[in-house]
Short mmCIF file of C-alpha atoms in Angstrom, two decimals:
data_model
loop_
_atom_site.label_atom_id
_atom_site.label_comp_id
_atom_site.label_asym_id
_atom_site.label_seq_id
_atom_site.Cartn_x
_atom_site.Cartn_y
_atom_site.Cartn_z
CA UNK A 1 0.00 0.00 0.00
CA UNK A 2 1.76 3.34 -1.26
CA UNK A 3 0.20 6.65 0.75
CA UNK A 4 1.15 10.21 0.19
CA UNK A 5 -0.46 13.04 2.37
CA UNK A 6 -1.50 16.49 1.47
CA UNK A 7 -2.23 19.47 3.10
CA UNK A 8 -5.60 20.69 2.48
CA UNK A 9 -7.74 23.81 2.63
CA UNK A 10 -9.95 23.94 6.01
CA UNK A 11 -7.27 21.94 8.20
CA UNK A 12 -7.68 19.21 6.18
CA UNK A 13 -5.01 16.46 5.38
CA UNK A 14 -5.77 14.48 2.35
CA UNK A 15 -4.76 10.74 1.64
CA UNK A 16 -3.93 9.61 -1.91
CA UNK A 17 -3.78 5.72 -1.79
CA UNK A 18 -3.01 2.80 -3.75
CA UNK A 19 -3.54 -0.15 -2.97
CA UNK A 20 -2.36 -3.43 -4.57
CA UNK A 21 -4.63 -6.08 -6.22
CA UNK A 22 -3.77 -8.89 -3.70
CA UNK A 23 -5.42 -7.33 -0.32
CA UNK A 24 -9.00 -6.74 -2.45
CA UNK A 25 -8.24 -10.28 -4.00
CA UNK A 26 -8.31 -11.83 -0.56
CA UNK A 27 -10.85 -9.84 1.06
CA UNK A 28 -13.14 -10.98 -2.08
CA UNK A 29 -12.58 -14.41 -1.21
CA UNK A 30 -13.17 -14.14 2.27
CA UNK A 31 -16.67 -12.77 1.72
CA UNK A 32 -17.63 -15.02 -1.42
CA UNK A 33 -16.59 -18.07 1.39
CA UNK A 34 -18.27 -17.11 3.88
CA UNK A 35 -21.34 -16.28 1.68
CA UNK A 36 -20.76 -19.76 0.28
CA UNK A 37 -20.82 -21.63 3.64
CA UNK A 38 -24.26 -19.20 5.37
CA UNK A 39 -26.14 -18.41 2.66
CA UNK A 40 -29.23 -20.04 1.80
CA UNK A 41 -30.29 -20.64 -1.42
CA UNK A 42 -33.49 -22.54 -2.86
CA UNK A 43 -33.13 -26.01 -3.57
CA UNK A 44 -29.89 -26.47 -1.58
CA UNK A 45 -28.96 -27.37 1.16
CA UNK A 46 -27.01 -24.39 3.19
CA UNK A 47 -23.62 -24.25 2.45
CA UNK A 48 -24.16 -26.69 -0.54
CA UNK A 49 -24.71 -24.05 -3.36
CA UNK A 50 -22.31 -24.00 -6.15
CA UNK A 51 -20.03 -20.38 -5.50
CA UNK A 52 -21.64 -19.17 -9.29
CA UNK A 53 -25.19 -19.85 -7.76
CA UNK A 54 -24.75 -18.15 -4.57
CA UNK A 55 -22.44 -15.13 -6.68
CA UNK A 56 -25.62 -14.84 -9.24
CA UNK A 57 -28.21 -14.69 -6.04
CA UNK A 58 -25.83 -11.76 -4.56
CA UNK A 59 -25.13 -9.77 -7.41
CA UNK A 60 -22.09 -8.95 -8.72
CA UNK A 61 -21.87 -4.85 -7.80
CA UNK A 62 -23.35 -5.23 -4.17
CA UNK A 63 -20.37 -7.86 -3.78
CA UNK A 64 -18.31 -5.37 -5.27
CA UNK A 65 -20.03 -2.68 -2.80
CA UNK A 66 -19.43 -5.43 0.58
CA UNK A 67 -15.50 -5.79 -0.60
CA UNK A 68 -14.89 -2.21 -1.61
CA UNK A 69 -16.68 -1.18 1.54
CA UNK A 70 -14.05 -3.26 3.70
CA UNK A 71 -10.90 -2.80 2.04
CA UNK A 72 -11.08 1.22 2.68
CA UNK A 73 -12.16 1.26 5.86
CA UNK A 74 -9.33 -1.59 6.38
CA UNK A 75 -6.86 0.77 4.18
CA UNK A 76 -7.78 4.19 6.09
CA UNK A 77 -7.60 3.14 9.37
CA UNK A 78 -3.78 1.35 8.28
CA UNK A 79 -2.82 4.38 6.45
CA UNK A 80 -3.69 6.87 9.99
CA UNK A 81 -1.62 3.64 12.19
CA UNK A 82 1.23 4.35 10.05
CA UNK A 83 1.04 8.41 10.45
CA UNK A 84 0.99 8.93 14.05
CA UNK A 85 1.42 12.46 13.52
CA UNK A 86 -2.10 12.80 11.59
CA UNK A 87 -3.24 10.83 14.15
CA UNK A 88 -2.96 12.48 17.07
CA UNK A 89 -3.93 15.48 15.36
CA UNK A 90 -6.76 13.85 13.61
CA UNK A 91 -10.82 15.05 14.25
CA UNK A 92 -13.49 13.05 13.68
CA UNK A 93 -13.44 10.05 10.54
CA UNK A 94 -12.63 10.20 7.35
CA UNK A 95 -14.33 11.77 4.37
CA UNK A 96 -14.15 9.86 0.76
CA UNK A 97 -13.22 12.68 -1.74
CA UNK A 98 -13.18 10.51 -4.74
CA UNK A 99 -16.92 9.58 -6.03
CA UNK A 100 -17.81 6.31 -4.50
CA UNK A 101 -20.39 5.17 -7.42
CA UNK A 102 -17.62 5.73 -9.94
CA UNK A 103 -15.24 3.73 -7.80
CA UNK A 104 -17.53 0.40 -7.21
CA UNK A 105 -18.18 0.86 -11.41
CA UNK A 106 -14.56 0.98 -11.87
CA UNK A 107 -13.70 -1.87 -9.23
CA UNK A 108 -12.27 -5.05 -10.01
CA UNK A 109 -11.16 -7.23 -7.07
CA UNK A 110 -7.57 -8.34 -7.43
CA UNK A 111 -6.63 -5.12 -9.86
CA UNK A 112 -5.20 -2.17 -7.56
CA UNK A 113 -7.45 0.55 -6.60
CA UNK A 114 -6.82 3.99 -6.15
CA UNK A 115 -8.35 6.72 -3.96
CA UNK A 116 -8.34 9.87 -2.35
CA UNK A 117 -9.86 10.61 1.16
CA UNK A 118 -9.29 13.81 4.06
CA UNK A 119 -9.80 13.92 7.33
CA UNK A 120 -9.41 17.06 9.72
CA UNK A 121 -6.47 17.63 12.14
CA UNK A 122 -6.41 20.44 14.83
CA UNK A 123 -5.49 23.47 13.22
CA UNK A 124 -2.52 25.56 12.91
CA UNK A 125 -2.55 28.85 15.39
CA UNK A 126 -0.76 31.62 14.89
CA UNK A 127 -0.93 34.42 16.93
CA UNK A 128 1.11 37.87 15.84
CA UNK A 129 0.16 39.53 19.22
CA UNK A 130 -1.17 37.93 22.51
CA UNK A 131 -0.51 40.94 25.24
CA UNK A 132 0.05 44.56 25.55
CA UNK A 133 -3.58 45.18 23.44
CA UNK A 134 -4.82 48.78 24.50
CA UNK A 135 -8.77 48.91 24.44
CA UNK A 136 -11.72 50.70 25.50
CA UNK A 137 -14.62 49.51 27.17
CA UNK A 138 -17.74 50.51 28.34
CA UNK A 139 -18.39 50.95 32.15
CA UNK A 140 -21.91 50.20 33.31
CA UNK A 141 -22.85 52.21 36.29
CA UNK A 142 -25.56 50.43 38.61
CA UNK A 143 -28.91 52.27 38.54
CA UNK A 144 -30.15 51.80 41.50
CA UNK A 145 -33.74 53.10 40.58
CA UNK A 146 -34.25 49.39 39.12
CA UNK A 147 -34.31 48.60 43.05
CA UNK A 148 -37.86 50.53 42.84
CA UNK A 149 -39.30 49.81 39.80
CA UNK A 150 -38.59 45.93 40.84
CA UNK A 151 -40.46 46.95 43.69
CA UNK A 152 -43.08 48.30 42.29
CA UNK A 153 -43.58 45.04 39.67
CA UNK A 154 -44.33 43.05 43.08
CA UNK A 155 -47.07 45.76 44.43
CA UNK A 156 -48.71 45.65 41.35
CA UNK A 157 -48.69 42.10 41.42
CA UNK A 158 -49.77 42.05 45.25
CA UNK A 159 -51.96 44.87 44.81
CA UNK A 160 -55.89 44.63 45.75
CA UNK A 161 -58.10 45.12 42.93
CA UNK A 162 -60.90 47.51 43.12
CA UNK A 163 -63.68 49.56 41.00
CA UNK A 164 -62.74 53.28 40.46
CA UNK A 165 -65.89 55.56 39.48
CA UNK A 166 -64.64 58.92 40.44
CA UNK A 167 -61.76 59.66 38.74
CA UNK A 168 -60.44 59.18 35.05
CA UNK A 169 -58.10 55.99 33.79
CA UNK A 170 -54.67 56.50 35.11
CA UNK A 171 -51.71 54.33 34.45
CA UNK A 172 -51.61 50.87 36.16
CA UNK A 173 -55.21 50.82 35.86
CA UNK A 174 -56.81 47.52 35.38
CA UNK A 175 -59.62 48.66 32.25
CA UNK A 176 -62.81 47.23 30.09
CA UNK A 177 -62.99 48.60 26.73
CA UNK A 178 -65.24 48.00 23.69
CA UNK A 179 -62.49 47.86 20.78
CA UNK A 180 -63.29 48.77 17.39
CA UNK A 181 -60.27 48.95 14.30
CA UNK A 182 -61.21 51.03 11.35
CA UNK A 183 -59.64 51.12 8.20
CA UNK A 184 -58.97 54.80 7.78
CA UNK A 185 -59.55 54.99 3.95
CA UNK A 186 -62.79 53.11 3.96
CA UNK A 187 -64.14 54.42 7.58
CA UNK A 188 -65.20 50.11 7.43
CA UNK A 189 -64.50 48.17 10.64
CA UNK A 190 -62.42 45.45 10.37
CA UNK A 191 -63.16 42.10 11.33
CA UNK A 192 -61.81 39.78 13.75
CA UNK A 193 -59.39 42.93 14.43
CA UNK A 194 -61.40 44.75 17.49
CA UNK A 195 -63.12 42.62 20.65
CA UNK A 196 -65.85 43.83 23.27
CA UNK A 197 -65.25 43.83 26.38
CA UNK A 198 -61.60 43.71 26.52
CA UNK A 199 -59.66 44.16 29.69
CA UNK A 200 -56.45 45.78 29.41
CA UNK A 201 -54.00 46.87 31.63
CA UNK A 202 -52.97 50.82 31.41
CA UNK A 203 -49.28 50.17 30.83
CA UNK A 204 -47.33 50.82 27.71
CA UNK A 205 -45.61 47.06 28.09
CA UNK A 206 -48.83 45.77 28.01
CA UNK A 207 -50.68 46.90 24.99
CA UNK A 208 -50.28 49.30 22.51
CA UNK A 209 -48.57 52.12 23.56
CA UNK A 210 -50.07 54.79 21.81
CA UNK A 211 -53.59 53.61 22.49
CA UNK A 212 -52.61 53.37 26.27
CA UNK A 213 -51.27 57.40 26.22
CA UNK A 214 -54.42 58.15 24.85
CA UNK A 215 -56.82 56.74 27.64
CA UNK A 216 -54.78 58.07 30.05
CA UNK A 217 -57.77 60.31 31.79
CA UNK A 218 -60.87 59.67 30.00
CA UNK A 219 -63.80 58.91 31.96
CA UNK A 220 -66.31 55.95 32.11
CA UNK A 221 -68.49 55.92 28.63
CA UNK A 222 -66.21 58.33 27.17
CA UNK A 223 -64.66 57.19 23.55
CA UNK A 224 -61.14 58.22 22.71
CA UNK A 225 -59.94 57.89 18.76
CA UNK A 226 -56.19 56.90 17.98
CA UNK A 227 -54.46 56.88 14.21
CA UNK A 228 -52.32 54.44 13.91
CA UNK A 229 -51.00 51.59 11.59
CA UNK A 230 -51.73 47.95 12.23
CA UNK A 231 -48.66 46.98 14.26
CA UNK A 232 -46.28 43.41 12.78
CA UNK A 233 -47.06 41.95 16.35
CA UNK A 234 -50.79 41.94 16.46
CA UNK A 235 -53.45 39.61 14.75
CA UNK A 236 -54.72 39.23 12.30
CA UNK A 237 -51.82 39.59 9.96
CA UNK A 238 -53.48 40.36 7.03
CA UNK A 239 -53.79 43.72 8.48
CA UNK A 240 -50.31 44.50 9.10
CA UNK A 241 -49.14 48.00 7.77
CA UNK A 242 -52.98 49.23 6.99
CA UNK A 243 -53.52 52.82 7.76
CA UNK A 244 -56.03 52.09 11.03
CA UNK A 245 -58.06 54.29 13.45
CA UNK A 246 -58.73 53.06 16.88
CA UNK A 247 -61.99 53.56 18.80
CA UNK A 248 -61.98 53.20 22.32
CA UNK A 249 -65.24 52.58 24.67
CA UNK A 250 -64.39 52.96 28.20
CA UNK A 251 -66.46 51.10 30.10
CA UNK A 252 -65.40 50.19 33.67
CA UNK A 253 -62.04 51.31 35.54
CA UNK A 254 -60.54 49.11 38.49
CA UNK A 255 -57.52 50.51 40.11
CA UNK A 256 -55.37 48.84 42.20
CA UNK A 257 -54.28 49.75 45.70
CA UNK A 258 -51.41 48.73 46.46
CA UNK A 259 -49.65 47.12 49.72
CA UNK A 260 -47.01 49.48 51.44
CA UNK A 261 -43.34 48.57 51.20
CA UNK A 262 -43.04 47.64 54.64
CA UNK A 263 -41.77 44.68 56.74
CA UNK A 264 -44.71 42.42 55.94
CA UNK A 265 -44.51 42.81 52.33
CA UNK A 266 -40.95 42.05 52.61
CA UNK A 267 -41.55 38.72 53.86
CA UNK A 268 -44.08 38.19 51.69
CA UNK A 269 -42.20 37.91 48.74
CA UNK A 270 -38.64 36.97 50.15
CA UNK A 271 -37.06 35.29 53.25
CA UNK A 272 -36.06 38.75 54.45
CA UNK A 273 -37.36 39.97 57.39
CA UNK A 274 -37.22 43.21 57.06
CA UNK A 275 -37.91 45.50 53.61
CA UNK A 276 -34.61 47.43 54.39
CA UNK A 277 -32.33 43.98 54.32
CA UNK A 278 -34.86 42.98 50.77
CA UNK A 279 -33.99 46.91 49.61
CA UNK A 280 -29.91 45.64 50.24
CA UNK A 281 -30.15 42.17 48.56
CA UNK A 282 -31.72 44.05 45.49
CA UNK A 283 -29.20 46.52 45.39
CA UNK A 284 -26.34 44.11 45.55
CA UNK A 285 -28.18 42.30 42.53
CA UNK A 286 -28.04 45.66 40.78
CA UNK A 287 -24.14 46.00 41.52
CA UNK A 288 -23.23 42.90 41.12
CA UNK A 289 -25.13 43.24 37.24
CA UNK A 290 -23.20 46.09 36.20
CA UNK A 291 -20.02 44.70 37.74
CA UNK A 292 -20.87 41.57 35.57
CA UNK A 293 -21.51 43.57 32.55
CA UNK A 294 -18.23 45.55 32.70
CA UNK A 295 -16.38 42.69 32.80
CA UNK A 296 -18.35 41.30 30.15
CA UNK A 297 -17.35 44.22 28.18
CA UNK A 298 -13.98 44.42 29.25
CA UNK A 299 -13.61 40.67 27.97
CA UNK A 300 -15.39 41.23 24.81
CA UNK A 301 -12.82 44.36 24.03
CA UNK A 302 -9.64 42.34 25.00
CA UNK A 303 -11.21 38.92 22.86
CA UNK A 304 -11.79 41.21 19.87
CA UNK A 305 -8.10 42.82 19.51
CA UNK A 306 -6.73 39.07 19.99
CA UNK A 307 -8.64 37.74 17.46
CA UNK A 308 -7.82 40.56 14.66
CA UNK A 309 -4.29 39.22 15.57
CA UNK A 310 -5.40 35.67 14.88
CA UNK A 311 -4.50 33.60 11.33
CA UNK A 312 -6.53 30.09 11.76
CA UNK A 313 -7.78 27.60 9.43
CA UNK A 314 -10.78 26.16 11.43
CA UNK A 315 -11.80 22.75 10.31
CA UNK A 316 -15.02 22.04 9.40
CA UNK A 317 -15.28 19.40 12.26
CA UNK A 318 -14.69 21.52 15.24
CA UNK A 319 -17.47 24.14 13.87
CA UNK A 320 -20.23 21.24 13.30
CA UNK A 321 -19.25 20.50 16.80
CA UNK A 322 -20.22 23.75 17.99
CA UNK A 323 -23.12 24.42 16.27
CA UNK A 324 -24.64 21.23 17.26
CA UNK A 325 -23.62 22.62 20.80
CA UNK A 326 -25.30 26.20 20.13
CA UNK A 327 -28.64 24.54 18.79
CA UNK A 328 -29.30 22.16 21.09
CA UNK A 329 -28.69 24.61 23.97
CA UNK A 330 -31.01 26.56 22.39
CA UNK A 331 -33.65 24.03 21.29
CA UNK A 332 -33.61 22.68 25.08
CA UNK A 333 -34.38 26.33 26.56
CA UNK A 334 -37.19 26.49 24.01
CA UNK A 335 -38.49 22.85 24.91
CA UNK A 336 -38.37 23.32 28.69
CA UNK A 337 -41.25 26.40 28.13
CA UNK A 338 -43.54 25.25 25.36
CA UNK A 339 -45.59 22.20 25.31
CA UNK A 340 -43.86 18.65 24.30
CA UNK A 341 -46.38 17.63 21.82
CA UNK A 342 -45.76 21.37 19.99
CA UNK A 343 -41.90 20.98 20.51
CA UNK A 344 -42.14 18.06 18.22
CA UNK A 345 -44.39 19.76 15.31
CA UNK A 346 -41.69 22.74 15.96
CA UNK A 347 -38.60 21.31 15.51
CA UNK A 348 -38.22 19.55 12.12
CA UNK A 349 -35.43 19.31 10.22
CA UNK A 350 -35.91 22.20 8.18
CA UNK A 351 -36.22 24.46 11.19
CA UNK A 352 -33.00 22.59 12.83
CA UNK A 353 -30.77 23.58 9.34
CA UNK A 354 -31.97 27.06 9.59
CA UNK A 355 -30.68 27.44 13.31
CA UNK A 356 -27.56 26.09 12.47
CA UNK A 357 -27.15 28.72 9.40
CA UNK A 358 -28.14 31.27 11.59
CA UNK A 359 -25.78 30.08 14.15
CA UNK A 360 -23.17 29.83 11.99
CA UNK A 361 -21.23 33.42 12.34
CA UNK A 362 -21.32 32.73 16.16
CA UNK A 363 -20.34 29.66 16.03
CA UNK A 364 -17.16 30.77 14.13
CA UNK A 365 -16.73 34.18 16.77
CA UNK A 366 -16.62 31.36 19.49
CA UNK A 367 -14.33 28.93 17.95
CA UNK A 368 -11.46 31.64 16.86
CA UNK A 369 -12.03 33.33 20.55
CA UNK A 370 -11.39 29.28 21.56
CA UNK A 371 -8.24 28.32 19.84
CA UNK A 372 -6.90 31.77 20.03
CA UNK A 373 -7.04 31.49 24.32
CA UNK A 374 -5.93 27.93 23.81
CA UNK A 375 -2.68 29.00 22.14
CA UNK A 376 -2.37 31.77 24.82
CA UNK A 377 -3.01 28.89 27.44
CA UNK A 378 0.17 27.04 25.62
CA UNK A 379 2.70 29.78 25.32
CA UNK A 380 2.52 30.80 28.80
CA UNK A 381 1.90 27.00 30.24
CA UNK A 382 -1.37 28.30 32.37
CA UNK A 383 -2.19 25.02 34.51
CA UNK A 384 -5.78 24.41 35.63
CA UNK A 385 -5.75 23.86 39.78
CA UNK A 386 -7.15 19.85 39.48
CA UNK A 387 -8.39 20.16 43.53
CA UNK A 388 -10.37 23.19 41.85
CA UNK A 389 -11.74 20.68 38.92
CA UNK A 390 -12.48 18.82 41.39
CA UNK A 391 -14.60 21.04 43.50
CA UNK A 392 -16.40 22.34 40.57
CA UNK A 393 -17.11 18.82 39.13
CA UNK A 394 -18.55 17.87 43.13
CA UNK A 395 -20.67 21.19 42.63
CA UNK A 396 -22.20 21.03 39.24
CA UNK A 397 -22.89 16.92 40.14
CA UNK A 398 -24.76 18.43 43.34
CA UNK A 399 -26.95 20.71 41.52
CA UNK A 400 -27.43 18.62 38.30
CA UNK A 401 -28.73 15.66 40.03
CA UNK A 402 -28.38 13.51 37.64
CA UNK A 403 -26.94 9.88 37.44
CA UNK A 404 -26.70 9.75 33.98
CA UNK A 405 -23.68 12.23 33.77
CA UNK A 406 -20.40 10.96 33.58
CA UNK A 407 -18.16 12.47 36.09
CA UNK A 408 -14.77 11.75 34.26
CA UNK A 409 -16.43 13.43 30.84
CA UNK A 410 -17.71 16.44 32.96
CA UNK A 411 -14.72 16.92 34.60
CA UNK A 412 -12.90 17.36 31.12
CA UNK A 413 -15.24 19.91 29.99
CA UNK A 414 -15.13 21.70 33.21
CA UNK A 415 -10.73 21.69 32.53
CA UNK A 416 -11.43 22.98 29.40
CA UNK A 417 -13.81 25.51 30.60
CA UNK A 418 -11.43 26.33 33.37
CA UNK A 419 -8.17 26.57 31.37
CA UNK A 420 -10.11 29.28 29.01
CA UNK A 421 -10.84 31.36 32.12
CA UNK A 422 -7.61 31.54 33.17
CA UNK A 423 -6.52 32.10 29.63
CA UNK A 424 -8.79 35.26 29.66
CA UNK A 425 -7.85 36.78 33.02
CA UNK A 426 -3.95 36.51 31.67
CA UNK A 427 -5.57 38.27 29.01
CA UNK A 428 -6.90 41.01 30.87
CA UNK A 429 -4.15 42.07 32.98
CA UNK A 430 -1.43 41.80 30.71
CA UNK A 431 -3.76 44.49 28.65
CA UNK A 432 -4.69 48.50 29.39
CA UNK A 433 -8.00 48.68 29.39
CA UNK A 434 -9.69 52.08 29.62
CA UNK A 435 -13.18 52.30 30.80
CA UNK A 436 -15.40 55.02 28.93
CA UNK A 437 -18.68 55.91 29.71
CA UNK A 438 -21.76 53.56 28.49
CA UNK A 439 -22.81 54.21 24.95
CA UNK A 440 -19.68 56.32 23.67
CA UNK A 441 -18.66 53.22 22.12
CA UNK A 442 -19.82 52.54 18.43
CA UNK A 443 -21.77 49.56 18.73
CA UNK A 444 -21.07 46.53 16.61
CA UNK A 445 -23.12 44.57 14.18
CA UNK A 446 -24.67 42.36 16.63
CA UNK A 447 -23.51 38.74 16.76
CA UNK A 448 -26.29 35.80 16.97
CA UNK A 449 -26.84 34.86 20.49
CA UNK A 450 -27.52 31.98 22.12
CA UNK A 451 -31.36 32.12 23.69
CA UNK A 452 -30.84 32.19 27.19
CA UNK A 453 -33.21 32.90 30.10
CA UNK A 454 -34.07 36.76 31.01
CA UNK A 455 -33.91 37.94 34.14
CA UNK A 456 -37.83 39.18 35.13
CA UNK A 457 -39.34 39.95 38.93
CA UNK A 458 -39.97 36.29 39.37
CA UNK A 459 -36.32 35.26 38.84
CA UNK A 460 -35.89 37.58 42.26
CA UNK A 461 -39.00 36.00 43.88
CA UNK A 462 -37.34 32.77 43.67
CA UNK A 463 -33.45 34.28 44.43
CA UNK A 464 -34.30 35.90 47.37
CA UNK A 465 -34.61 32.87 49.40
CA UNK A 466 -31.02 32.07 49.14
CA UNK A 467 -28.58 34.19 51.27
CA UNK A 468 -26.08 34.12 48.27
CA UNK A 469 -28.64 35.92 45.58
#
């Protein structure tokens, strides 16, 4: 067997092999013997057919397909064996470049065959610059007037409905409208587009926010008319982008009185005591965000003047890898809120492709930011603490609860995960980084990003029973 290697686009190293007649020869034999000796065919005994009987019931090409079929996955995996340089480098199997229907036509057992085949290898880093970067990034500054508009979410939430008759809507208000949509050209209601009797809530993130400014303090029976155009969000879309007027009945207000922010509520909606210690955790959530997101930033700026230093080839292996990562983190965050039954209609394989192509640019951001830490990680041998593995692996197991998860495969993910933090904060403080003030910085062409949770009041309901959130 004669095999000469060749480097190939994408981190690719291709195989060109020949192979002489004799191995094909005695693979063919093998299989047309042991086809010979199991094989049952009518009106013999098994094992008892004449070889050109039991060839004819077989067919010569798919015997050509069962030999040709053996002899290069025999021939590959001798031909990697013999370069343990490939190898060790190698990623995932092997890929046939030359056209397997021409080569089973072409085929003859016993007659040397020759073929061409690539597999991927980890790719070649190089890095022109890996310290002394001088950035900007944007500082966030904690607001701590969230503290009171998270508050407020709860009171509303808390708060006691009741029937208002003596004043005009105000925001927060709990409402019952008639709602009629005209089309402005034709003065024509249109159907299926209005309801009667519809309760709305007087609060811009609730309905329509122009509609909701323009209640704002009209009385009971009194009917308030908005212009507008039939917003992409609503139904039905047929109507989208119609020139629309709004008509407005007001027929009952309920306000809502709320509770006071005192001790009690405090320990209604935590397992603080006390509203002042609830007021503290919230601002320390608050901090701690904006802390989070200037380092975020800081990271991001540092990440993207590495990367511009970066030449890589990445192989088509590793980014299949991490798109099937990207999608199915995203498919089970979609799954664990919708029903099963609709998850299944939802996610076909059409839909699945599309993810991954819209995936695509961030799986590629993610990999370069990967191998380009990696080869930081290298240079300056950064070593991962293994009694720290270790204590992460014993935490994640503890909240994961599940026996299905292999310890010794988490506990390599968690070293790789690990090794790229430490790769980052080398990053960082072998960097200047200047901290500007939030939005002076030209914002980017936004990146895909992975669906993940938002944070909402009931994320804090839950977090405040823990001493840590």
């Amino acid at each position: 067997m004669k095999v000469t290697l060749e480097k190939l686009p994408a981190s690719q190293i291709g195989f060109d092999i020949q192979v002489e007649g004799a191995k094909s020869q005695a693979i063919y034999d093998r299989i047309v013997k042991d086809l010979t000796r199991t094989m049952q065919v009518p009106g013999f005994r098994k094992g008892k057919a004449p070889t050109q009987i039991v060839l004819r019931q077989v067919g010569s090409q798919r015997l050509k397909a069962n030999v040709l079929e053996e002899l290069l996955e025999k021939t590959l995996n001798e031909a990697l064996a013999e370069n343990k340089e490939v190898k060790d480098k190698a990623l995932g199997g092997f890929q046939l470049i030359t056209d397997i229907e021409t080569l089973v036509q072409t085929f003859t057992p016993g007659q040397e065959v020759n073929f061409k085949a690539a597999i991927d290898v980890e790719p070649e880093v190089t890095l022109n610059k890996y310290q002394g970067f001088t950035v900007k990034a944007e500082e966030i500054k904690p607001d701590l007037t969230e503290v009171d508009r998270t508050l407020n979410e709860f009171q509303v939430r808390k708060a006691t409905i009741v029937p208002i008759e003596d004043r005009p809507v105000a925001l927060n208000d709990v409402v019952t409208v008639d709602l009629k949509v005209l089309d402005r050209a034709t003065g024509e209601e249109l159907p299926d587009a209005g309801e009667a009797d519809f309760q709305l809530d007087v609060d811009e993130k609730a309905f329509i926010p122009e509609v909701v400014q323009a209640i704002v303090g009209a009385e009971i029976d009194s009917v308030v008319e908005v212009e507008s155009i039939f917003p992409e969000e609503y139904y039905p879309e047929e109507y989208v982008g119609k020139e629309i007027k709004y008509v407005v009945t007001i027929k009952s207000i309920k306000g809502r009185e709320l509770p006071a922010l005192d001790d009690e509520f405090a320990q209604s909606i935590s397992d603080k005591e006390t509203i002042s210690e609830l007021r503290e955790l919230l601002e320390k959530r608050v901090i701690d965000e904006a802390e989070s997101k200037t380092q975020a930033n800081k990271e991001r700026a540092v990440l993207e003047a590495l990367t511009a230093e970066l030449e890589v080839d990445l192989p088509a292996t590793l980014l299949q890898q991490e798109l099937d990562f990207l999608v199915r983190q995203q498919a089970s965050y979609l799954q664990e809120r919708i029903d099963p039954a609709m998850a299944k209609q939802l996610f076909t394989k059409e839909l699945v492709e599309e993810m991954r192509r819209l995936n695509q640019p961030e799986a590629v951001t993610r990999l370069r930011r990967k191998v380009a830490l990696d080869k930081i990680a290298e240079e300056e041998k950064l070593a991962v603490d293994e009694a720290a593995i270790k204590e992460r692996v014993a935490s994640t197991l503890e909240v994961l609860k599940d026996p299905n998860i292999d310890p010794a495969r988490l506990a390599s993910l968690i070293r790789e995960e690990m090794r790229t933090e430490i790769a980052v904060e080398w990053l960082i403080e072998h960097s200047e980084i200047e901290l500007v003030e939030q939005g002076s910085l030209k914002p980017e062409p936004e990146a895909i990003e992975t669906i993940s949770p938002e944070t909402d009041a009931d994320a804090i309901t839950v977090d405040a029973t823990s001493e840590e959130a």
